[in-house]
GROMACS .gro file of C-alpha atoms in nm:
model
   85
    1ILE     CA    1   0.000   0.000   0.000
    2ALA     CA    2   0.278   0.246   0.088
    3THR     CA    3   0.506   0.380  -0.179
    4ALA     CA    4   0.841   0.554  -0.158
    5ASP     CA    5   0.764   0.748  -0.476
    6LYS     CA    6   0.619   1.079  -0.352
    7ARG     CA    7   0.498   1.161  -0.706
    8ARG     CA    8   0.238   0.885  -0.685
    9ALA     CA    9  -0.068   0.913  -0.466
   10PRO     CA   10  -0.104   0.646  -0.197
   11ALA     CA   11  -0.343   0.361  -0.273
   12LEU     CA   12  -0.553   0.466   0.026
   13ASP     CA   13  -0.701   0.817   0.022
   14HIS     CA   14  -0.655   1.051   0.318
   15GLY     CA   15  -0.908   0.975   0.591
   16GLN     CA   16  -0.981   0.620   0.474
   17THR     CA   17  -0.929   0.299   0.672
   18ILE     CA   18  -0.921  -0.068   0.581
   19HIS     CA   19  -0.966  -0.358   0.821
   20LEU     CA   20  -0.814  -0.694   0.723
   21HIS     CA   21  -0.919  -1.012   0.903
   22ALA     CA   22  -0.741  -1.341   0.831
   23THR     CA   23  -0.957  -1.646   0.892
   24GLU     CA   24  -0.675  -1.880   1.002
   25GLU     CA   25  -0.739  -1.939   1.373
   26GLN     CA   26  -0.372  -2.009   1.449
   27LEU     CA   27  -0.287  -1.645   1.371
   28GLY     CA   28  -0.495  -1.519   1.663
   29PRO     CA   29  -0.480  -1.139   1.709
   30THR     CA   30  -0.185  -1.112   1.469
   31GLY     CA   31  -0.427  -1.206   1.192
   32GLU     CA   32  -0.601  -0.869   1.207
   33TRP     CA   33  -0.478  -0.540   1.069
   34THR     CA   34  -0.611  -0.189   1.048
   35ILE     CA   35  -0.455   0.028   0.778
   36ALA     CA   36  -0.523   0.402   0.780
   37HIS     CA   37  -0.418   0.717   0.599
   38ASP     CA   38  -0.420   1.025   0.820
   39ASP     CA   39  -0.222   1.350   0.856
   40ASP     CA   40   0.089   1.150   0.950
   41GLY     CA   41   0.065   0.933   0.637
   42LEU     CA   42  -0.008   0.561   0.607
   43TRP     CA   43   0.013   0.343   0.918
   44TRP     CA   44  -0.104   0.001   1.032
   45SER     CA   45  -0.166  -0.184   1.356
   46HIS     CA   46  -0.270  -0.530   1.469
   47SER     CA   47  -0.609  -0.418   1.589
   48HIS     CA   48  -0.971  -0.509   1.548
   49ALA     CA   49  -1.115  -0.175   1.445
   50LYS     CA   50  -1.395  -0.071   1.216
   51GLY     CA   51  -1.275   0.042   0.875
   52ASP     CA   52  -1.445   0.206   0.580
   53VAL     CA   53  -1.411  -0.137   0.422
   54ALA     CA   54  -1.328  -0.475   0.575
   55LEU     CA   55  -1.184  -0.776   0.397
   56ARG     CA   56  -1.212  -1.122   0.553
   57GLY     CA   57  -1.057  -1.444   0.429
   58PRO     CA   58  -0.737  -1.648   0.399
   59VAL     CA   59  -0.420  -1.450   0.473
   60ASN     CA   60  -0.272  -1.530   0.131
   61GLY     CA   61  -0.588  -1.390  -0.031
   62LEU     CA   62  -0.561  -1.074   0.179
   63LEU     CA   63  -0.202  -1.025   0.063
   64LEU     CA   64  -0.285  -1.083  -0.304
   65ALA     CA   65  -0.581  -0.843  -0.292
   66THR     CA   66  -0.397  -0.564  -0.108
   67MET     CA   67  -0.107  -0.594  -0.354
   68ARG     CA   68  -0.362  -0.576  -0.639
   69ARG     CA   69  -0.255  -0.913  -0.778
   70LYS     CA   70  -0.613  -1.045  -0.751
   71THR     CA   71  -0.954  -0.895  -0.693
   72ALA     CA   72  -1.119  -0.964  -0.359
   73ASP     CA   73  -1.355  -1.205  -0.537
   74GLN     CA   74  -1.069  -1.390  -0.708
   75ALA     CA   75  -0.887  -1.414  -0.372
   76GLY     CA   76  -1.194  -1.566  -0.203
   77LEU     CA   77  -1.251  -1.272   0.031
   78GLU     CA   78  -1.567  -1.141   0.192
   79VAL     CA   79  -1.602  -0.764   0.158
   80PHE     CA   80  -1.800  -0.547   0.400
   81GLY     CA   81  -1.854  -0.173   0.373
   82ASP     CA   82  -1.749   0.078   0.110
   83THR     CA   83  -1.620  -0.122  -0.187
   84THR     CA   84  -1.493   0.195  -0.358
   85VAL     CA   85  -1.208   0.213  -0.104
   0.00000   0.00000   0.00000
């Protein structure tokens, strides 16, 4: 999601948040991430927080979708909330 190239806009617009939830039980709380773009830039945490959009599914699917290698549907993810994010 983050880019070192300041000429390109971040993939996540200012003020938006994404919640990722991996369905593998063995990951426990480390299988949840909140990604946000605020005045300080992009940041993430292992937290269960409401996002503008939430993606839920296998961790490999979450990675492929966030890296734009597959769509959420192709990656087998459930999507909740604002799909335009």
